[in-house]
Short mmCIF file of C-alpha atoms and ligand atoms in Angstrom, two decimals:
data_model
loop_
_atom_site.label_atom_id
_atom_site.label_comp_id
_atom_site.label_asym_id
_atom_site.label_seq_id
_atom_site.Cartn_x
_atom_site.Cartn_y
_atom_site.Cartn_z
CA LEU A 969 2.28 -14.14 31.61
CA ALA A 970 -0.18 -16.29 29.96
CA PHE A 971 -2.88 -14.31 31.61
CA THR A 972 -1.35 -11.07 30.08
CA ALA A 973 -1.61 -12.91 26.77
CA ALA A 974 -5.12 -13.69 27.13
CA LEU A 975 -5.83 -10.16 28.13
CA VAL A 976 -4.16 -8.77 24.94
CA LEU A 977 -5.80 -11.25 22.98
CA LEU A 978 -9.33 -10.01 24.22
CA ALA A 979 -8.06 -6.40 23.76
CA TYR A 980 -7.50 -7.34 20.32
CA LEU A 981 -10.89 -8.73 19.97
CA ILE A 982 -12.72 -5.74 21.47
CA GLY A 983 -10.75 -3.50 19.20
CA SER A 984 -12.07 -5.74 16.14
CA VAL A 985 -15.58 -4.74 16.62
CA PRO A 986 -16.21 -2.29 13.84
CA PHE A 987 -18.81 0.34 15.34
CA ALA A 988 -18.89 2.49 11.84
CA VAL A 989 -20.07 -0.70 10.34
CA VAL A 990 -22.47 -2.06 12.89
CA VAL A 991 -24.14 1.43 13.69
CA SER A 992 -24.68 1.92 9.82
CA LYS A 993 -26.17 -1.54 9.47
CA LEU A 994 -28.28 -1.00 12.78
CA MET A 995 -29.61 2.53 11.24
CA GLY A 996 -30.18 1.45 7.63
CA LEU A 997 -27.25 3.39 6.29
CA GLN A 998 -24.85 2.20 3.47
CA ASP A 999 -21.83 0.33 4.49
CA PRO A 1000 -19.31 3.01 4.94
CA ARG A 1001 -16.60 1.13 3.00
CA SER A 1002 -18.78 2.00 0.00
CA TYR A 1003 -18.59 5.50 -0.25
CA GLY A 1004 -16.23 8.71 0.70
CA SER A 1005 -12.76 7.56 1.84
CA LYS A 1006 -14.20 4.15 2.05
CA ASN A 1007 -13.05 4.13 5.61
CA PRO A 1008 -14.99 2.45 8.36
CA GLY A 1009 -14.78 5.50 10.86
CA ALA A 1010 -16.73 8.30 12.35
CA THR A 1011 -15.57 10.91 9.73
CA ASN A 1012 -16.80 8.77 6.82
CA VAL A 1013 -20.32 8.17 8.42
CA LEU A 1014 -20.64 11.74 8.89
CA ARG A 1015 -20.46 11.84 4.82
CA THR A 1016 -23.88 10.32 4.89
CA GLY A 1017 -25.14 13.56 6.83
CA ASN A 1018 -26.21 11.38 9.71
CA LYS A 1019 -24.74 13.06 12.77
CA THR A 1020 -26.25 10.82 15.29
CA ALA A 1021 -24.71 7.60 13.43
CA ALA A 1022 -21.39 9.40 13.22
CA ALA A 1023 -21.58 10.40 17.16
CA LEU A 1024 -22.33 6.71 17.71
CA THR A 1025 -19.64 5.36 15.83
CA LEU A 1026 -17.11 7.65 17.74
CA LEU A 1027 -18.39 6.82 21.02
CA GLY A 1028 -18.41 3.12 20.20
CA ASP A 1029 -15.02 3.17 18.74
CA ALA A 1030 -13.55 5.16 21.59
CA ALA A 1031 -15.08 2.95 24.04
CA LYS A 1032 -13.28 0.24 22.77
CA GLY A 1033 -9.87 1.51 23.71
CA TRP A 1034 -11.14 2.67 27.00
CA PHE A 1035 -13.03 -0.35 28.10
CA ALA A 1036 -10.08 -2.98 26.89
CA ILE A 1037 -7.90 -1.23 29.44
CA GLY A 1038 -10.35 -0.87 32.08
CA LEU A 1039 -11.39 -4.45 31.93
CA ALA A 1040 -7.46 -5.50 32.05
CA GLU A 1041 -7.25 -3.46 35.12
CA LYS A 1042 -10.21 -4.95 36.74
CA LEU A 1043 -9.16 -8.64 35.75
CA ALA A 1044 -5.47 -8.26 36.69
CA PRO A 1045 -5.34 -5.71 39.43
CA GLY A 1046 -1.87 -4.49 39.44
CA ILE A 1047 -0.95 -5.80 36.03
CA ALA A 1048 2.58 -4.28 34.98
CA PRO A 1049 2.57 -0.96 32.89
CA ALA A 1050 4.03 -2.65 30.11
CA GLY A 1051 1.23 -5.35 30.00
CA LEU A 1052 -1.05 -2.27 29.89
CA ALA A 1053 0.75 -0.87 27.10
CA LEU A 1054 0.39 -3.98 25.18
CA VAL A 1055 -3.31 -4.15 25.97
CA ALA A 1056 -3.69 -0.62 24.70
CA LEU A 1057 -1.74 -1.59 21.59
CA ALA A 1058 -3.83 -4.68 21.09
CA ALA A 1059 -7.32 -2.70 20.97
CA PHE A 1060 -5.68 -0.19 18.62
CA VAL A 1061 -4.18 -2.78 16.42
CA GLY A 1062 -7.76 -4.59 16.35
CA HIS A 1063 -9.51 -1.61 15.03
CA LEU A 1064 -6.92 -1.11 12.22
CA TYR A 1065 -6.99 -5.04 11.37
CA PRO A 1066 -10.05 -6.46 12.74
CA VAL A 1067 -10.56 -10.10 12.45
CA PHE A 1068 -14.49 -9.23 11.87
CA LEU A 1069 -13.75 -7.48 8.72
CA GLY A 1070 -11.32 -9.54 6.71
CA PHE A 1071 -8.27 -7.41 8.81
CA LYS A 1072 -9.47 -4.36 6.62
CA GLY A 1073 -10.31 -1.92 9.41
CA GLY A 1074 -10.16 1.89 10.26
CA LYS A 1075 -7.48 4.57 10.84
CA GLY A 1076 -7.64 4.24 14.64
CA VAL A 1077 -8.23 7.87 15.80
CA ALA A 1078 -11.24 7.12 17.95
CA THR A 1079 -9.78 4.21 19.57
CA ALA A 1080 -6.55 6.08 20.32
CA LEU A 1081 -8.74 8.64 22.03
CA GLY A 1082 -10.37 6.16 24.29
CA VAL A 1083 -7.14 4.39 25.11
CA LEU A 1084 -5.85 8.11 26.08
CA VAL A 1085 -9.17 8.39 28.42
CA ALA A 1086 -8.16 5.34 30.22
CA ILE A 1087 -4.48 6.26 30.65
CA GLN A 1088 -5.21 9.80 31.67
CA PRO A 1089 -8.34 11.81 31.28
CA TRP A 1090 -6.39 15.15 30.93
CA LEU A 1091 -4.20 13.83 28.19
CA ALA A 1092 -7.39 13.03 26.40
CA VAL A 1093 -8.80 16.33 27.07
CA ALA A 1094 -5.64 18.08 25.73
CA THR A 1095 -5.35 15.71 22.49
CA ALA A 1096 -9.05 16.07 21.72
CA ALA A 1097 -8.76 19.96 22.04
CA THR A 1098 -6.05 19.90 19.81
CA TRP A 1099 -7.71 17.74 17.16
CA LEU A 1100 -10.71 20.22 17.59
CA ILE A 1101 -8.81 23.53 17.04
CA VAL A 1102 -7.12 21.97 13.92
CA ALA A 1103 -10.54 20.74 12.69
CA VAL A 1104 -12.31 24.05 13.30
CA PHE A 1105 -9.89 26.10 11.57
CA PHE A 1106 -8.75 23.86 8.53
CA ARG A 1107 -12.07 21.86 8.18
CA TYR A 1108 -9.85 18.48 7.51
CA SER A 1109 -10.77 15.84 9.91
CA SER A 1110 -7.63 13.73 8.68
CA LEU A 1111 -5.18 16.90 9.26
CA ALA A 1112 -6.52 17.20 12.82
CA SER A 1113 -6.12 13.59 13.44
CA LEU A 1114 -2.46 13.86 12.30
CA VAL A 1115 -1.93 16.69 14.43
CA ALA A 1116 -3.41 15.37 17.49
CA ALA A 1117 -1.43 12.22 16.96
CA PHE A 1118 1.74 13.84 16.91
CA PHE A 1119 1.18 15.94 20.04
CA ALA A 1120 -0.44 13.12 22.16
CA PRO A 1121 3.03 11.48 22.95
CA VAL A 1122 4.66 15.14 23.43
CA TYR A 1123 2.01 15.97 25.94
CA TYR A 1124 2.64 12.64 27.65
CA VAL A 1125 6.32 13.50 27.90
CA PHE A 1126 5.59 17.21 28.92
CA GLY A 1127 3.41 15.64 31.58
CA SER A 1128 6.45 13.93 33.14
CA GLY A 1129 6.77 16.77 35.36
CA LEU A 1130 3.32 16.04 36.82
CA ALA A 1131 2.58 12.98 39.04
CA TRP A 1132 0.59 11.29 36.71
CA TYR A 1133 3.76 10.50 34.38
CA ALA A 1134 4.80 7.08 35.85
CA GLN A 1135 5.28 4.89 32.78
CA PRO A 1136 7.70 4.99 29.98
CA ALA A 1137 6.01 1.73 28.26
CA LEU A 1138 2.88 3.61 28.15
CA GLY A 1139 4.77 6.62 26.54
CA VAL A 1140 6.13 4.23 23.90
CA ALA A 1141 2.88 2.56 23.25
CA LEU A 1142 1.59 5.86 22.41
CA ALA A 1143 4.32 6.87 20.07
CA VAL A 1144 3.89 3.68 18.25
CA ILE A 1145 0.27 4.32 18.15
CA GLY A 1146 0.99 7.73 16.65
CA VAL A 1147 3.38 6.27 13.96
CA LEU A 1148 0.52 3.81 13.07
CA LEU A 1149 -1.87 6.41 12.79
CA PHE A 1150 0.44 8.34 10.24
CA TYR A 1151 0.76 5.12 8.40
CA ARG A 1152 -3.07 4.48 8.15
CA HIS A 1153 -3.54 8.03 7.10
CA ARG A 1154 -1.26 7.97 4.04
CA ALA A 1155 -3.76 8.24 1.39
CA ASN A 1156 -4.97 11.24 3.31
CA ILE A 1157 -1.63 12.90 3.37
CA THR A 1158 -1.37 12.40 -0.37
CA ARG A 1159 -4.75 14.25 -0.71
CA LEU A 1160 -3.85 17.06 1.62
CA VAL A 1161 -0.64 17.73 -0.31
CA GLN A 1162 -2.56 17.68 -3.57
CA GLY A 1163 -5.29 19.84 -2.34
CA THR A 1164 -7.95 17.02 -2.93
CA GLU A 1165 -8.77 15.98 0.62
CA SER A 1166 -12.51 16.41 1.58
CA LYS A 1167 -13.35 18.94 3.89
CA ILE A 1168 -15.77 18.31 6.91
CA GLY A 1169 -19.37 19.15 6.17
CA GLY A 1170 -17.90 20.12 2.59
CA SER A 1171 -19.80 17.23 0.70
CA LYS A 1172 -22.76 18.05 -1.42
CA LYS A 1173 -23.33 14.49 -2.24
CA LYS A 1174 -24.48 12.70 0.64
CA PRO A 1175 -24.62 8.87 0.46
CA GLY A 1176 -27.47 7.40 2.26
O1 NKO B 1482 -12.62 9.32 6.06
O2 NKO B 1482 -10.57 9.23 5.59
P1 NKO B 1482 -11.45 9.84 6.57
O3 NKO B 1482 -11.43 11.44 5.85
O4 NKO B 1482 -12.80 9.16 11.34
O5 NKO B 1482 -11.21 9.94 7.91
C1 NKO B 1482 -9.93 10.50 8.64
C2 NKO B 1482 -10.20 10.49 10.17
C3 NKO B 1482 -10.34 9.19 10.60
O6 NKO B 1482 -10.71 8.86 11.82
C4 NKO B 1482 -12.03 9.10 12.15
C5 NKO B 1482 -12.09 9.22 13.78
C6 NKO B 1482 -12.55 10.69 14.10
C7 NKO B 1482 -12.68 11.07 15.53
C8 NKO B 1482 -12.82 12.42 15.70
C9 NKO B 1482 -12.29 12.87 17.32
C10 NKO B 1482 -11.11 12.57 17.65
C11 NKO B 1482 -10.38 13.67 18.58
C12 NKO B 1482 -9.29 13.11 19.17
C13 NKO B 1482 -8.10 12.50 18.52
C14 NKO B 1482 -7.10 11.81 19.40
C15 NKO B 1482 -5.76 11.16 18.54
C16 NKO B 1482 -5.14 10.31 19.36
C17 NKO B 1482 -3.74 10.06 19.15
C18 NKO B 1482 -3.09 9.30 19.98
C19 NKO B 1482 -1.55 9.00 19.84
O7 NKO B 1482 -8.80 10.89 10.47
#
């Protein structure tokens, strides 16, 4: 149990690494907390116009969820699914409330994607495809994230007919992640309702 607690703490620390801020600093861009939505995330980094920086942010933040779970499985072979669910939640919460940024972090979309990749790659593919379809049609990153967050747990439950659905604890973790994702997007939801949300590729003023 103490070992599982240590793995959960480790996952939280991994999740706390803010790739939007790190990548921006390394590439000489403005701190993403100073422009656009002020969110340290791939979408906001893209508002600089630097697609490479945005892609690296997405990759890094997703890798955190994937790596935290993979590391737990490696260090504790046969770890209980409930333990793995806690590790997944810890990495996600680390991104939202990072110890390295005074607990003011991102919205968790990319990190949740990394968690999905580790849990079941096809679940990640289906959820990412959902995100992409909404993003292509509506051009709102936040709306795409909200729809994807809603469908990820649904897909997981639907997959119960398939061999890979084994663990209710992981399903609960995905639902909790989905709820937290909505909570972190509440300002975006307000803007979507008011029609003031910024569209992907829609900004004319690009911060550098
Ligand atoms: O700046 O507030 P903003 O407009 O930036 O940003 C809103 C946005 C914040 O998220 C990001 C990360 C963008 C990642 C894009 C690819 C994600 C594809 C898969 C989505 C997976 C959702 C997982 C749900 C698990 C329950 O929203």
